[in-house]
mmCIF file of C-alpha atoms in Angstrom:
data_model
loop_
_atom_site.group_PDB
_atom_site.id
_atom_site.type_symbol
_atom_site.label_atom_id
_atom_site.label_comp_id
_atom_site.label_asym_id
_atom_site.label_seq_id
_atom_site.Cartn_x
_atom_site.Cartn_y
_atom_site.Cartn_z
ATOM 1 C CA MET A 177 6.888 23.479 29.002
ATOM 2 C CA ASP A 178 6.906 23.770 32.820
ATOM 3 C CA GLY A 179 6.033 20.075 33.159
ATOM 4 C CA ARG A 180 2.844 20.430 31.132
ATOM 5 C CA THR A 181 1.465 17.368 29.399
ATOM 6 C CA ASP A 182 -0.869 16.581 26.518
ATOM 7 C CA GLU A 183 -1.729 12.964 27.330
ATOM 8 C CA ALA A 184 -5.501 13.280 26.834
ATOM 9 C CA SER A 185 -5.030 14.305 23.212
ATOM 10 C CA LYS A 186 -2.855 11.181 22.672
ATOM 11 C CA ALA A 187 -5.343 8.744 24.199
ATOM 12 C CA ALA A 188 -6.616 6.080 21.791
ATOM 13 C CA GLY A 189 -10.203 7.301 21.955
ATOM 14 C CA ASN A 190 -9.250 10.940 21.356
ATOM 15 C CA VAL A 191 -6.650 10.885 18.588
ATOM 16 C CA LYS A 192 -9.302 11.021 15.854
ATOM 17 C CA LYS A 193 -10.781 14.148 17.467
ATOM 18 C CA ASN A 194 -7.618 16.139 16.728
ATOM 19 C CA ARG A 195 -7.612 17.979 13.401
ATOM 20 C CA TYR A 196 -3.801 18.041 13.265
ATOM 21 C CA LYS A 197 -1.688 15.162 14.563
ATOM 22 C CA ASP A 198 1.222 17.417 15.530
ATOM 23 C CA VAL A 199 -0.872 19.875 17.590
ATOM 24 C CA GLY A 200 -1.522 18.582 21.096
ATOM 25 C CA CYS A 201 -3.845 19.991 23.742
ATOM 26 C CA TRP A 202 -2.478 20.800 27.208
ATOM 27 C CA ASP A 203 -4.062 18.642 29.926
ATOM 28 C CA GLN A 204 -3.685 21.339 32.580
ATOM 29 C CA THR A 205 -5.957 23.876 30.893
ATOM 30 C CA ARG A 206 -8.181 21.822 28.615
ATOM 31 C CA VAL A 207 -11.912 22.349 28.582
ATOM 32 C CA LYS A 208 -13.718 19.241 29.786
ATOM 33 C CA LEU A 209 -17.138 18.316 28.454
ATOM 34 C CA GLU A 210 -19.724 17.316 31.005
ATOM 35 C CA PRO A 211 -20.607 13.609 31.212
ATOM 36 C CA VAL A 212 -23.625 12.486 29.182
ATOM 37 C CA GLU A 213 -25.540 9.922 31.224
ATOM 38 C CA GLY A 214 -25.933 6.616 29.431
ATOM 39 C CA ALA A 215 -24.207 7.835 26.279
ATOM 40 C CA GLY A 216 -20.690 6.686 27.112
ATOM 41 C CA GLU A 217 -19.222 9.879 25.668
ATOM 42 C CA GLY A 218 -15.895 11.136 26.956
ATOM 43 C CA ASP A 219 -14.998 14.602 28.197
ATOM 44 C CA TYR A 220 -12.372 15.378 25.541
ATOM 45 C CA ILE A 221 -12.454 18.240 23.089
ATOM 46 C CA HIS A 222 -9.416 19.973 21.589
ATOM 47 C CA ALA A 223 -9.945 23.235 23.457
ATOM 48 C CA ASN A 224 -8.188 25.177 26.222
ATOM 49 C CA TRP A 225 -9.045 27.859 28.720
ATOM 50 C CA VAL A 226 -6.988 31.045 28.464
ATOM 51 C CA GLU A 227 -6.867 33.804 31.066
ATOM 52 C CA GLY A 228 -7.832 37.346 30.203
ATOM 53 C CA VAL A 229 -7.107 40.578 32.013
ATOM 54 C CA GLU A 230 -8.524 40.084 35.517
ATOM 55 C CA GLN A 231 -10.700 37.221 34.219
ATOM 56 C CA PRO A 232 -9.392 33.670 34.860
ATOM 57 C CA ARG A 233 -11.528 32.053 32.140
ATOM 58 C CA ARG A 234 -11.960 34.820 29.587
ATOM 59 C CA TYR A 235 -11.352 32.765 26.441
ATOM 60 C CA ILE A 236 -11.791 29.292 25.014
ATOM 61 C CA LEU A 237 -9.327 28.601 22.192
ATOM 62 C CA THR A 238 -10.233 25.625 20.037
ATOM 63 C CA GLN A 239 -9.709 24.025 16.652
ATOM 64 C CA GLY A 240 -12.161 24.198 13.780
ATOM 65 C CA PRO A 241 -14.784 21.443 14.183
ATOM 66 C CA MET A 242 -14.635 18.455 11.830
ATOM 67 C CA LEU A 243 -17.387 16.725 9.905
ATOM 68 C CA ASN A 244 -17.286 13.876 7.362
ATOM 69 C CA ILE A 245 -13.480 13.683 7.131
ATOM 70 C CA PRO A 246 -12.367 10.066 6.501
ATOM 71 C CA GLY A 247 -10.343 8.705 9.432
ATOM 72 C CA TYR A 248 -11.396 11.491 11.803
ATOM 73 C CA ALA A 249 -14.224 11.866 14.303
ATOM 74 C CA ASP A 250 -17.105 14.255 13.717
ATOM 75 C CA THR A 251 -16.718 16.967 16.370
ATOM 76 C CA THR A 252 -19.409 19.526 15.503
ATOM 77 C CA ALA A 253 -21.765 18.145 18.184
ATOM 78 C CA ASP A 254 -18.978 18.411 20.766
ATOM 79 C CA MET A 255 -18.396 22.020 19.729
ATOM 80 C CA TRP A 256 -22.014 23.004 20.340
ATOM 81 C CA ARG A 257 -22.108 20.955 23.531
ATOM 82 C CA MET A 258 -19.140 22.988 24.809
ATOM 83 C CA VAL A 259 -20.783 26.271 23.755
ATOM 84 C CA TRP A 260 -23.899 25.381 25.747
ATOM 85 C CA GLU A 261 -22.151 24.017 28.819
ATOM 86 C CA GLN A 262 -19.723 26.920 29.175
ATOM 87 C CA GLY A 263 -22.221 29.747 28.566
ATOM 88 C CA VAL A 264 -20.605 31.004 25.362
ATOM 89 C CA SER A 265 -22.518 33.853 23.694
ATOM 90 C CA VAL A 266 -19.931 34.908 21.064
ATOM 91 C CA ILE A 267 -17.922 32.781 18.633
ATOM 92 C CA ILE A 268 -15.090 34.315 16.595
ATOM 93 C CA MET A 269 -14.006 32.317 13.545
ATOM 94 C CA LEU A 270 -10.773 33.362 11.830
ATOM 95 C CA CYS A 271 -10.572 30.940 8.901
ATOM 96 C CA GLN A 272 -12.633 29.993 5.886
ATOM 97 C CA VAL A 273 -14.356 26.625 5.638
ATOM 98 C CA VAL A 274 -12.072 25.905 2.663
ATOM 99 C CA GLU A 275 -8.729 27.636 2.007
ATOM 100 C CA GLN A 276 -6.470 26.857 -0.942
ATOM 101 C CA ASP A 277 -8.648 23.835 -1.794
ATOM 102 C CA LYS A 278 -8.146 22.364 1.678
ATOM 103 C CA SER A 279 -10.810 21.805 4.337
ATOM 104 C CA LYS A 280 -10.060 24.060 7.296
ATOM 105 C CA CYS A 281 -13.294 23.848 9.264
ATOM 106 C CA ALA A 282 -16.693 22.185 9.062
ATOM 107 C CA GLN A 283 -19.734 24.233 8.090
ATOM 108 C CA TYR A 284 -21.026 23.804 11.641
ATOM 109 C CA TRP A 285 -23.576 26.643 11.611
ATOM 110 C CA PRO A 286 -26.339 27.704 9.195
ATOM 111 C CA THR A 287 -25.626 30.837 7.171
ATOM 112 C CA VAL A 288 -29.024 31.547 5.595
ATOM 113 C CA LYS A 289 -31.805 33.300 7.500
ATOM 114 C CA GLY A 290 -34.418 30.775 8.565
ATOM 115 C CA ALA A 291 -32.155 27.745 8.038
ATOM 116 C CA ALA A 292 -31.359 25.235 10.789
ATOM 117 C CA GLN A 293 -28.886 22.455 11.457
ATOM 118 C CA ILE A 294 -28.912 19.580 13.947
ATOM 119 C CA HIS A 295 -25.680 18.645 15.689
ATOM 120 C CA GLY A 296 -26.028 15.917 18.283
ATOM 121 C CA ASN A 297 -28.490 17.095 20.931
ATOM 122 C CA PHE A 298 -28.644 20.677 19.640
ATOM 123 C CA SER A 299 -30.583 22.603 17.052
ATOM 124 C CA VAL A 300 -28.821 25.631 15.561
ATOM 125 C CA PHE A 301 -31.164 28.133 13.866
ATOM 126 C CA CYS A 302 -30.093 31.173 11.866
ATOM 127 C CA LYS A 303 -32.113 34.185 12.933
ATOM 128 C CA GLU A 304 -30.216 36.765 10.835
ATOM 129 C CA ALA A 305 -27.071 36.817 8.693
ATOM 130 C CA GLY A 306 -25.199 39.485 6.790
ATOM 131 C CA ASP A 307 -21.880 41.183 6.072
ATOM 132 C CA ARG A 308 -20.307 43.913 8.160
ATOM 133 C CA HIS A 309 -17.383 45.990 6.912
ATOM 134 C CA ILE A 310 -14.531 47.397 8.995
ATOM 135 C CA ALA A 311 -12.131 49.278 6.695
ATOM 136 C CA ASP A 312 -11.138 46.674 4.064
ATOM 137 C CA HIS A 313 -12.127 43.745 6.276
ATOM 138 C CA THR A 314 -15.349 41.807 5.820
ATOM 139 C CA ILE A 315 -17.065 40.249 8.841
ATOM 140 C CA VAL A 316 -19.917 37.802 8.300
ATOM 141 C CA LEU A 317 -22.215 38.084 11.300
ATOM 142 C CA SER A 318 -24.738 35.322 11.970
ATOM 143 C CA ASN A 319 -27.239 35.633 14.812
ATOM 144 C CA LEU A 320 -27.971 32.069 15.887
ATOM 145 C CA ILE A 321 -30.398 30.410 18.299
ATOM 146 C CA LEU A 322 -29.025 27.343 20.077
ATOM 147 C CA THR A 323 -31.606 24.971 21.561
ATOM 148 C CA PRO A 324 -31.178 21.583 23.275
ATOM 149 C CA ILE A 325 -33.370 18.942 21.649
ATOM 150 C CA ASN A 326 -33.601 16.374 24.448
ATOM 151 C CA GLY A 327 -33.052 16.674 28.165
ATOM 152 C CA GLY A 328 -32.576 20.439 28.237
ATOM 153 C CA GLU A 329 -34.585 23.571 28.748
ATOM 154 C CA GLY A 330 -34.455 27.044 27.264
ATOM 155 C CA ARG A 331 -32.439 28.393 24.397
ATOM 156 C CA ARG A 332 -29.547 30.785 23.907
ATOM 157 C CA GLU A 333 -28.693 33.479 21.400
ATOM 158 C CA ILE A 334 -25.220 33.166 19.880
ATOM 159 C CA CYS A 335 -23.402 35.766 17.769
ATOM 160 C CA HIS A 336 -21.075 34.112 15.265
ATOM 161 C CA TYR A 337 -18.417 36.379 13.706
ATOM 162 C CA LEU A 338 -16.553 35.074 10.675
ATOM 163 C CA HIS A 339 -13.527 37.244 9.914
ATOM 164 C CA SER A 340 -12.889 36.516 6.246
ATOM 165 C CA ASN A 341 -9.810 38.623 5.479
ATOM 166 C CA TRP A 342 -7.072 36.983 7.547
ATOM 167 C CA PRO A 343 -5.011 34.621 5.324
ATOM 168 C CA ASP A 344 -3.476 31.479 6.783
ATOM 169 C CA ARG A 345 0.161 31.866 7.904
ATOM 170 C CA LYS A 346 0.133 35.576 7.070
ATOM 171 C CA CYS A 347 -0.671 38.859 8.778
ATOM 172 C CA PRO A 348 -3.391 41.330 7.781
ATOM 173 C CA PRO A 349 -1.959 44.446 6.092
ATOM 174 C CA SER A 350 -3.052 46.624 9.030
ATOM 175 C CA ALA A 351 -3.824 46.029 12.698
ATOM 176 C CA ALA A 352 -6.283 48.925 12.936
ATOM 177 C CA PRO A 353 -9.335 46.981 11.614
ATOM 178 C CA ILE A 354 -8.482 44.096 14.008
ATOM 179 C CA VAL A 355 -8.503 46.483 16.970
ATOM 180 C CA ASP A 356 -11.785 48.021 15.827
ATOM 181 C CA PHE A 357 -13.240 44.530 15.339
ATOM 182 C CA LEU A 358 -12.273 43.499 18.878
ATOM 183 C CA LEU A 359 -13.770 46.654 20.385
ATOM 184 C CA LYS A 360 -17.079 45.925 18.637
ATOM 185 C CA VAL A 361 -17.045 42.213 19.542
ATOM 186 C CA ASN A 362 -16.276 42.862 23.212
ATOM 187 C CA LYS A 363 -19.090 45.396 23.446
ATOM 188 C CA ALA A 364 -21.538 43.012 21.780
ATOM 189 C CA ALA A 365 -20.406 40.116 23.986
ATOM 190 C CA LYS A 366 -21.022 42.119 27.158
ATOM 191 C CA THR A 367 -24.467 43.217 25.989
ATOM 192 C CA LEU A 368 -25.500 39.747 24.875
ATOM 193 C CA ALA A 369 -24.274 38.047 28.047
ATOM 194 C CA GLU A 370 -26.110 40.536 30.260
ATOM 195 C CA ARG A 371 -29.298 40.135 28.250
ATOM 196 C CA GLN A 372 -29.162 36.393 28.833
ATOM 197 C CA GLY A 373 -28.342 36.626 32.514
ATOM 198 C CA LEU A 374 -24.702 35.571 32.143
ATOM 199 C CA SER A 375 -21.986 37.472 33.978
ATOM 200 C CA PRO A 376 -18.799 38.294 32.021
ATOM 201 C CA GLY A 377 -16.920 35.709 34.050
ATOM 202 C CA LYS A 378 -19.442 33.049 33.028
ATOM 203 C CA SER A 379 -19.583 33.788 29.311
ATOM 204 C CA PRO A 380 -16.157 33.292 27.686
ATOM 205 C CA LEU A 381 -15.281 34.332 24.161
ATOM 206 C CA LEU A 382 -14.791 31.249 21.975
ATOM 207 C CA VAL A 383 -12.122 31.817 19.324
ATOM 208 C CA HIS A 384 -10.975 29.400 16.624
ATOM 209 C CA CYS A 385 -9.337 29.152 13.240
ATOM 210 C CA SER A 386 -8.345 25.782 11.814
ATOM 211 C CA ALA A 387 -5.777 24.513 14.323
ATOM 212 C CA GLY A 388 -6.810 27.134 16.876
ATOM 213 C CA ILE A 389 -3.288 28.341 17.579
ATOM 214 C CA GLY A 390 -1.965 30.741 14.885
ATOM 215 C CA ARG A 391 -4.568 33.328 13.977
ATOM 216 C CA THR A 392 -6.512 32.422 17.095
ATOM 217 C CA GLY A 393 -3.575 32.953 19.432
ATOM 218 C CA THR A 394 -2.627 36.183 17.715
ATOM 219 C CA LEU A 395 -6.108 37.690 18.014
ATOM 220 C CA VAL A 396 -6.312 36.770 21.695
ATOM 221 C CA ALA A 397 -2.823 38.203 22.330
ATOM 222 C CA ILE A 398 -3.968 41.504 20.789
ATOM 223 C CA ASP A 399 -7.132 41.511 22.911
ATOM 224 C CA ILE A 400 -5.136 40.836 26.078
ATOM 225 C CA GLY A 401 -2.724 43.644 25.190
ATOM 226 C CA MET A 402 -5.648 46.027 24.665
ATOM 227 C CA GLY A 403 -7.053 44.996 28.047
ATOM 228 C CA LEU A 404 -3.738 45.657 29.772
ATOM 229 C CA LEU A 405 -3.471 49.084 28.194
ATOM 230 C CA GLY A 406 -6.814 49.945 29.773
ATOM 231 C CA LEU A 407 -5.485 49.381 33.297
ATOM 232 C CA PRO A 408 -4.052 52.159 35.505
ATOM 233 C CA ASN A 409 -0.273 52.297 35.046
ATOM 234 C CA PRO A 410 -0.228 49.532 32.419
ATOM 235 C CA ARG A 411 2.844 47.361 31.966
ATOM 236 C CA LEU A 412 2.755 45.710 28.570
ATOM 237 C CA SER A 413 5.188 43.002 27.455
ATOM 238 C CA LEU A 414 4.336 41.188 24.239
ATOM 239 C CA PRO A 415 6.827 38.337 24.872
ATOM 240 C CA HIS A 416 5.233 37.792 28.295
ATOM 241 C CA ILE A 417 1.731 37.723 26.769
ATOM 242 C CA VAL A 418 2.786 35.132 24.182
ATOM 243 C CA LEU A 419 4.603 33.044 26.787
ATOM 244 C CA GLN A 420 1.546 32.968 29.036
ATOM 245 C CA LEU A 421 -0.634 32.086 26.066
ATOM 246 C CA ARG A 422 1.590 29.150 25.140
ATOM 247 C CA ARG A 423 1.447 27.879 28.704
ATOM 248 C CA GLN A 424 -2.316 27.632 28.301
ATOM 249 C CA ARG A 425 -2.786 26.799 24.588
ATOM 250 C CA LYS A 426 0.057 24.841 23.028
ATOM 251 C CA PHE A 427 1.878 26.504 20.078
ATOM 252 C CA SER A 428 -0.165 29.715 20.306
ATOM 253 C CA VAL A 429 0.868 32.579 18.014
ATOM 254 C CA GLN A 430 2.409 30.293 15.447
ATOM 255 C CA THR A 431 4.791 31.651 12.825
ATOM 256 C CA PRO A 432 6.411 29.895 9.824
ATOM 257 C CA ILE A 433 10.134 29.132 10.056
#
């Protein structure tokens, strides 16, 4: 598409970091991890920048992190490394850890108040957790504290939203709860970023499902459409939104044939 390439995702050292072998990651828009001195770690993670309305780096779209899958790399530490480096304050997860007896995403965050996990150089602590209900949709909200263990200062509060009512390869019965969910998330993201001294342009929304293209691309397309409708004299074209998404995140808004 327009001369775009996905060579980094095919590199020998990166292939095991891809959850799905047939889903590449565009080189032109991929998020690059910062070098770790003396660790010999590369900059690759299966994630792409996506533009928002009047915000060049509004979103990060990524795959569900992997952990303890034979033949694949563990990528949970890379996920939290990216969250820290890019100033992410809000994570939106659109899949279950397991769906139809298949692993869709690692349990990369603690879900019980007071529990903690270690991923690479980061400690992830659960400050609060509980369900929120929007119409017939259930959102599991976890308030997390992310802290570097070595070679870093400070800590950051992260809101993790798990949307548990969006089935794989299907659409929710109604779009209204999705719109309401996005309005609430965007408001919370703005408040949280400001509280931590991060401008909106420096605190992207991180969105993922399992591959990070189907449900993830659809949610972001809806959010972009809502943003366009808020402009004076809005001009909204859903095909154009999807086309631009696919130029930034390969295969976005996936549908079964």
